[in-house]
Coordinates of C-alpha atoms in Angstrom, one line a residue:
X1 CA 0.0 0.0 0.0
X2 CA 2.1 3.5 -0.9
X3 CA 1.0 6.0 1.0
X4 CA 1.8 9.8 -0.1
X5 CA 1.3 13.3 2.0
X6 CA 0.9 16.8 0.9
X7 CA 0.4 19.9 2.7
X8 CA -1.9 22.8 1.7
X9 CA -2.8 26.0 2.8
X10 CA -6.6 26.6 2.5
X11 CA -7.1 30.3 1.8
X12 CA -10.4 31.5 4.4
X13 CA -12.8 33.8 2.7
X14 CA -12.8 36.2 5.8
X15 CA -11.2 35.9 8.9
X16 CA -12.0 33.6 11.3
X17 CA -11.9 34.1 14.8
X18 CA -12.5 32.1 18.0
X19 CA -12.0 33.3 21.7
X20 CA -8.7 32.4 21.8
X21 CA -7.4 32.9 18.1
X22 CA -7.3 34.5 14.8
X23 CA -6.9 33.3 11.6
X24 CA -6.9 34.2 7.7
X25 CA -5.7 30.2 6.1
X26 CA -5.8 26.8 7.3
X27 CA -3.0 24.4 7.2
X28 CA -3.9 21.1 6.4
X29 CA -2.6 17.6 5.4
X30 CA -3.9 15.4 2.7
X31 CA -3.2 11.5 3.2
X32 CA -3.5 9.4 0.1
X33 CA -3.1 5.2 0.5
X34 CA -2.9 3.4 -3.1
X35 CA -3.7 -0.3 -3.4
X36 CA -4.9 -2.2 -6.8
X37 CA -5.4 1.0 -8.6
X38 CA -7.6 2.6 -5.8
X39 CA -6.5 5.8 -4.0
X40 CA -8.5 7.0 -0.8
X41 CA -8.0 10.5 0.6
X42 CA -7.9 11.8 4.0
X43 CA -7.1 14.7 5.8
X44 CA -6.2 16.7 9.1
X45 CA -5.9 20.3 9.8
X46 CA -3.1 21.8 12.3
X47 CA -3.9 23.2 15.1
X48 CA -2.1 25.6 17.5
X49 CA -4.3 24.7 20.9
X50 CA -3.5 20.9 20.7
X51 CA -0.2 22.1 19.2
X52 CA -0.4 20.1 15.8
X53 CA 1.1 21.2 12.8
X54 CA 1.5 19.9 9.4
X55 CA 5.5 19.2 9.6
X56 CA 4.7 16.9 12.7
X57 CA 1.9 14.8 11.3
X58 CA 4.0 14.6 8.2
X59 CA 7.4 13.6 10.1
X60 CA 5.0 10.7 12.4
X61 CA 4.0 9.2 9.4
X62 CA 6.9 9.2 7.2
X63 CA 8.5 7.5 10.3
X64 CA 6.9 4.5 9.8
X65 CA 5.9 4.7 6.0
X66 CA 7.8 1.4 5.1
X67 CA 5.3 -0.2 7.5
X68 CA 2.4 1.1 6.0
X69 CA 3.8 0.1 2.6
X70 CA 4.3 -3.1 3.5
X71 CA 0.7 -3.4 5.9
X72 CA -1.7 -6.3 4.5
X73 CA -4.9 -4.1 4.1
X74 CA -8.1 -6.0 4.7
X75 CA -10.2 -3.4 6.7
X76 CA -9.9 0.1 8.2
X77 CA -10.5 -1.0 11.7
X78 CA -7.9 -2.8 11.4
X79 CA -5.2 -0.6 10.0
X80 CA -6.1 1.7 12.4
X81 CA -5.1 -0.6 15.5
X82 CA -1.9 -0.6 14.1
X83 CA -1.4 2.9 13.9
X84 CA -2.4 3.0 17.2
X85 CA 0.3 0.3 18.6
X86 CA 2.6 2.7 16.4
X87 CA 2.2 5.6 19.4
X88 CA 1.3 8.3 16.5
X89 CA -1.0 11.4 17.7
X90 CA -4.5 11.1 17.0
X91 CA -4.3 13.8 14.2
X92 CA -1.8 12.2 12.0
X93 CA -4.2 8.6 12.9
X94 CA -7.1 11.0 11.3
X95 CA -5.5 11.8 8.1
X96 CA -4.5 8.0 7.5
X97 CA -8.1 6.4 8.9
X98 CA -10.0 8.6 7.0
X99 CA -8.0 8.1 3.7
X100 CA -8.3 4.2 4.9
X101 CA -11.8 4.3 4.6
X102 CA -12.2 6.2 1.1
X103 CA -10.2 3.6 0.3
X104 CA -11.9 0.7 1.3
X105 CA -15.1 2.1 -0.4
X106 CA -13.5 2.8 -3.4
X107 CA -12.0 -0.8 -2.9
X108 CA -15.8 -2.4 -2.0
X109 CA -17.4 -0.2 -5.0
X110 CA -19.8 1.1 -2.4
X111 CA -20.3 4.7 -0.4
X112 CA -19.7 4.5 3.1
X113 CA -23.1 5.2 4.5
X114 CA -24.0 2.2 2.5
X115 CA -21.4 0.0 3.9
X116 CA -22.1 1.2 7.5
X117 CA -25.7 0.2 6.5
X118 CA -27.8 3.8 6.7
X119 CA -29.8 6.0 4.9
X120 CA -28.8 9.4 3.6
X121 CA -32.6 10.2 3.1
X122 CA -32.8 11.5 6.9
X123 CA -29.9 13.7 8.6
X124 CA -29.5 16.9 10.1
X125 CA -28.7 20.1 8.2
X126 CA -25.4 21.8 9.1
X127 CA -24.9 25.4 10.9
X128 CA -23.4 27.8 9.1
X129 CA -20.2 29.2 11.1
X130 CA -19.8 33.3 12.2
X131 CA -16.6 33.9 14.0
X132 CA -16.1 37.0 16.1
X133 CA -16.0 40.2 14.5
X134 CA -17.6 43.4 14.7
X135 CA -21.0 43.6 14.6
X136 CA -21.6 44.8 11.1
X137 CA -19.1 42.5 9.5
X138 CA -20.2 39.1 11.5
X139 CA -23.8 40.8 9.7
X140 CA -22.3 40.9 6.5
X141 CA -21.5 37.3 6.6
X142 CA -25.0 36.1 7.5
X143 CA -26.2 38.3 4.8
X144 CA -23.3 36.9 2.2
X145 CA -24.5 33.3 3.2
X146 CA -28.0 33.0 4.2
X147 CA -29.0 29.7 6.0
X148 CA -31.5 27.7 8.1
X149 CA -28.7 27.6 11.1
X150 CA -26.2 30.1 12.7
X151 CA -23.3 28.8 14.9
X152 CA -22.2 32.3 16.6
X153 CA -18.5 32.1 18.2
X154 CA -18.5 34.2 21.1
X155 CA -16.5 34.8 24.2
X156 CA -16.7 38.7 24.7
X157 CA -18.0 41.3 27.3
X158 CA -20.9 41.8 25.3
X159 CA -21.8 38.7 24.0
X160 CA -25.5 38.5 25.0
X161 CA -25.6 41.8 22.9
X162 CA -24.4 40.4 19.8
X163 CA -27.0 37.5 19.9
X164 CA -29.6 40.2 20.4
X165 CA -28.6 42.6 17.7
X166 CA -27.8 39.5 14.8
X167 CA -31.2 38.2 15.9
X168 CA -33.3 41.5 14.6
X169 CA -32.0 40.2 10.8
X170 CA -32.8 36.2 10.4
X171 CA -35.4 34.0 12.1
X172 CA -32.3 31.0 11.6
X173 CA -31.6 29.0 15.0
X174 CA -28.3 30.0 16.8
X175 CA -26.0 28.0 18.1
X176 CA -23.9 29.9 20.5
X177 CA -20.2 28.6 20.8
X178 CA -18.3 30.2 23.4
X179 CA -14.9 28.0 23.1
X180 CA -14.1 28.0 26.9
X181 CA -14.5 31.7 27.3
X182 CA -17.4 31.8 30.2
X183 CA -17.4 30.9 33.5
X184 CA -20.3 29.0 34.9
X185 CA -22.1 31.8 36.6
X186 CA -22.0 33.7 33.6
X187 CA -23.4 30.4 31.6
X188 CA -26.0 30.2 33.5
X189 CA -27.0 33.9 33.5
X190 CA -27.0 34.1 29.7
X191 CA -28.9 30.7 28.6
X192 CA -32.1 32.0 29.3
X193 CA -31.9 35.4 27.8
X194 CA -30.3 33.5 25.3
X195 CA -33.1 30.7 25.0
X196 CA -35.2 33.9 24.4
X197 CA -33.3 34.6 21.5
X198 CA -33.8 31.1 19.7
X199 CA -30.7 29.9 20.8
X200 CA -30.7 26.0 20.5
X201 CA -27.7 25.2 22.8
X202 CA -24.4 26.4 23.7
X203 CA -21.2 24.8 22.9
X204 CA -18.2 24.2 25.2
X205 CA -18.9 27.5 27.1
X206 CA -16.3 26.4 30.4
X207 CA -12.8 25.5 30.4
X208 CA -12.5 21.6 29.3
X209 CA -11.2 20.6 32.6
X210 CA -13.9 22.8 34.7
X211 CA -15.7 19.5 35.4
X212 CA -17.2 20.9 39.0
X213 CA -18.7 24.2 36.7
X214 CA -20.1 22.2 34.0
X215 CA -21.8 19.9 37.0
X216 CA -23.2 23.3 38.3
X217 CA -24.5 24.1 34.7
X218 CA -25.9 21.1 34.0
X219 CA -27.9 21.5 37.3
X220 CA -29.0 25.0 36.2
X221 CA -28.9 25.9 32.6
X222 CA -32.0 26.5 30.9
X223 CA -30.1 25.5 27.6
X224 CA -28.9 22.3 26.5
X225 CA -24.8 22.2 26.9
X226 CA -22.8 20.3 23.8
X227 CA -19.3 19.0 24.8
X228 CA -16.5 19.9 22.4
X229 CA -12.8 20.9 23.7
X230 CA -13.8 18.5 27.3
X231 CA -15.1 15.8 24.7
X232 CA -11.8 14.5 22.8
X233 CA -11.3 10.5 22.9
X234 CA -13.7 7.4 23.5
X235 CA -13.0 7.4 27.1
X236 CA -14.3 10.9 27.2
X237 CA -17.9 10.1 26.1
X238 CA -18.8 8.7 29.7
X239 CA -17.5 11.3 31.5
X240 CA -19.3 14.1 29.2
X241 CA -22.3 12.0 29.5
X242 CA -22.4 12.8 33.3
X243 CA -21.9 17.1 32.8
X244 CA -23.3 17.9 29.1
X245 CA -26.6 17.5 26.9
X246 CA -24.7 15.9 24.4
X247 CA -21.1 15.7 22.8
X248 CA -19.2 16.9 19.2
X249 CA -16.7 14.8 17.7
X250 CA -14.1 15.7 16.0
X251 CA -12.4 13.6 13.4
X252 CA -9.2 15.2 14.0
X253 CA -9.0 15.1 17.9
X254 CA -10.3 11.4 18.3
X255 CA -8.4 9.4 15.7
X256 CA -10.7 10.0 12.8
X257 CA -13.6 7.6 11.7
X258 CA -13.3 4.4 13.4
X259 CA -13.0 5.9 17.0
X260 CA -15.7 8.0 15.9
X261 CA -18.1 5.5 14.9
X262 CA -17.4 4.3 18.5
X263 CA -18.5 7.1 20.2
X264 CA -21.4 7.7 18.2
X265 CA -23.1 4.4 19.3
X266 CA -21.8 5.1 22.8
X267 CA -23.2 8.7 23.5
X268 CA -26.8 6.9 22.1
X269 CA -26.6 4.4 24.3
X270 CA -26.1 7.0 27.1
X271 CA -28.5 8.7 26.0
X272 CA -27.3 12.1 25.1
X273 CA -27.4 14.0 21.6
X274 CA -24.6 13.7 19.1
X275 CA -22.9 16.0 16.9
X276 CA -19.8 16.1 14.8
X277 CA -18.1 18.8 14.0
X278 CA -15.2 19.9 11.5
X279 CA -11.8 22.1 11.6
X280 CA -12.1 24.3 8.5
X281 CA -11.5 20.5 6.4
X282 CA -11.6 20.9 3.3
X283 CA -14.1 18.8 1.0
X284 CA -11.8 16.0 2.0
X285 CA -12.2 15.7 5.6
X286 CA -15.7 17.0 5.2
X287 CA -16.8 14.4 2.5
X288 CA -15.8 12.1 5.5
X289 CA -17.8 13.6 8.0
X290 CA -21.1 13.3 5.9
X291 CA -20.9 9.9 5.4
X292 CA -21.8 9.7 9.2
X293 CA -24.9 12.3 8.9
X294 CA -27.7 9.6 8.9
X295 CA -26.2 8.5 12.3
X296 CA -26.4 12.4 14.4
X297 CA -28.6 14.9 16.2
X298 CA -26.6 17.7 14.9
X299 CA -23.5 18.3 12.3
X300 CA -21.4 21.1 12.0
X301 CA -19.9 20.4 8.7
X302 CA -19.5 23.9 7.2
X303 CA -15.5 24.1 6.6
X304 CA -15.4 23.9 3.0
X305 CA -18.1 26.3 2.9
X306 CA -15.5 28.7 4.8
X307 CA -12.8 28.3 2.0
X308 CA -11.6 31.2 -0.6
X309 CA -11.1 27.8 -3.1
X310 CA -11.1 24.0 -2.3
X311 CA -8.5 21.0 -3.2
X312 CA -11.1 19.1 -4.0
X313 CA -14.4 17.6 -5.0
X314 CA -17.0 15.1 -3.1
X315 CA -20.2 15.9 -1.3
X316 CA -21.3 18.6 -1.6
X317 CA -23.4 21.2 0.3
X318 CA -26.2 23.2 -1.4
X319 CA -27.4 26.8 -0.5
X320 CA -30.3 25.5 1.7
X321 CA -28.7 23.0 3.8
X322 CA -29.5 20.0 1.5
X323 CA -26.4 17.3 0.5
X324 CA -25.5 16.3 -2.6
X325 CA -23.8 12.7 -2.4
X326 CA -21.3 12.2 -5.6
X327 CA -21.9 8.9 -7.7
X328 CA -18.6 7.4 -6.3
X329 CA -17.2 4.9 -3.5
X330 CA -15.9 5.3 -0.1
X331 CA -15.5 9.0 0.9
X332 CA -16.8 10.3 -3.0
X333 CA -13.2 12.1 -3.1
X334 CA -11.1 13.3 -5.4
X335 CA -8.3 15.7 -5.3
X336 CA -8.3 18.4 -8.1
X337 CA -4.7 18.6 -8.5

């Protein structure tokens, strides 16, 4: 199986900001793994707050591309194990288990969603992401791309303001993502004026480690709380099950699409709601993430949407929400250069 990495720099259409960050590209890396004429693609962004970057993903997996070249490939699940046992982060795992399983599609002749047996006729419709800004220019985005549902970043001194003043221009729901930037008093003082708003939940508004706060919130919050940042690896779904509503997955921070898979049918069987959630992927990475739509509550799958231009093609997402699956195997990707 030859395996072969590229890095990219995605190109944002505005800036994109968080609590704790600022950015105007995206570094990413693209996986592909080659066997009997197939190729499958996958991919993982870099990330400064789990300090990832492109040059270490590429250096883990070059260190054991001889391996991987000479790995008998009969099954994703399988593949991933071994990179696993091989100690790599869970990043670099994402790029290769997600190009594993394009390739395994491609190798079957079947889409994904078919192979994990599910129906793409029923699944949640994305958010549509508005980092922080000033008020008129976090407008003019919502205005440049009008959809069915907001998430709002947020994580200022007048956040509660902003909700109220983007709410006089759409009936959309909000999301409200916070990323760590609240304190549980001021959690629970904002979900119901909030609620008021047609806020559907808030995201990750504590530190991930504020366990004792998010217990206090989940005691008091008039809003539904999604874990993100305190929800990263299998083991964490229990735990989150005990202080949140519900949990987001990240390809990129569990391992990629076999962990994920895992936690999906573990968070149901808890009983809480179940999202999934990108890092500004582009069609790669997200062309993975739909393939588990039919499977969640809610998706945020919006980070090709986000990009100046793309790398490639796959699924696709159309102005209102709706996918488009592409008549091709595994992930449906293909790289455009």
């Amino acid at each position: 199986m030859q395996v072969h990495l590229k890095k990219y720099t995605l190109p944002l259409k505005h800036t994109f900001s968080i609590s704790r960050e600022s950015h105007d590209f995206q570094d990413t890396i693209i996986a592909s793994l080659t066997l009997n004429g197939k190729t499958g693609y996958g991919e993982a962004t870099s990330n400064p707050y789990y300090k990832i970057t492109v040059e270490s993903m590429m250096d883990e997996i070059n260190a054991i591309s001889t391996e991987i070249k000479g790995f008998d490939f009969t099954s994703p699940e399988i593949f991933h194990s071994f990179l696993v046992k091989k100690g790599l982060s869970n990043f670099a795992i994402c790029a290769l288990d997600l190009a594993a399983h394009d390739l395994y599609g491609k190798l079957q002749g079947k889409p994904l969603y078919k192979i994990w047996d599910t129906n793409i006729e029923n699944y949640p419709t994305t958010n549509y992401t508005i980092g922080i800004a000033h008020i008129d220019v976090m407008l003019t985005k919502m205005k440049e791309m009008p959809w069915p549902i907001y998430k709002i970043k947020l994580g200022t001194s007048d956040d509660v303001a902003i909700v109220r003043e983007l709410r006089k221009h759409t009936d959309a729901i909000f999301r409200i993502d916070a990323n760590c930037a609240w304190t549980a008093e001021e959690t629970i003082h904002n979900a119901p004026l909030l609620k008021e708003l047609g806020v559907e939940f808030l995201e990750q508004p504590l530190k991930a480690d504020d366990w004792s706060g998010m217990e206090e919130v989940m005691h008091h919050s008039v809003l539904p709380v999604i874990a993100d940042e305190s929800c990263i690896v299998e083991p964490d779904v229990e735990k989150c099950a005990l202080h949140f509503s519900g949990i987001n997955i990240k390809l990129t921070k569990c391992g990629g699409l076999t962990p994920a898979l895992r936690m999906i049918k573990r968070g149901k069987a808890l009983g809480i709601k179940v999202m999934v959630g990108c890092m500004t992927e582009s069609t790669v990475g997200i062309s993975a993430i739909a393939q588990l739509i039919p499977q969640l509550d809610y998706v945020d799958m919006d980070g090709a949407l986000l990009l100046k231009s793309d790398i490639a093609t796959g699924v696709q997402i159309a102005s209102d929400g709706k996918v488009i699956f592409p008549n091709l195997a595994g992930s449906g990707v293909q790289l455009l250069d």
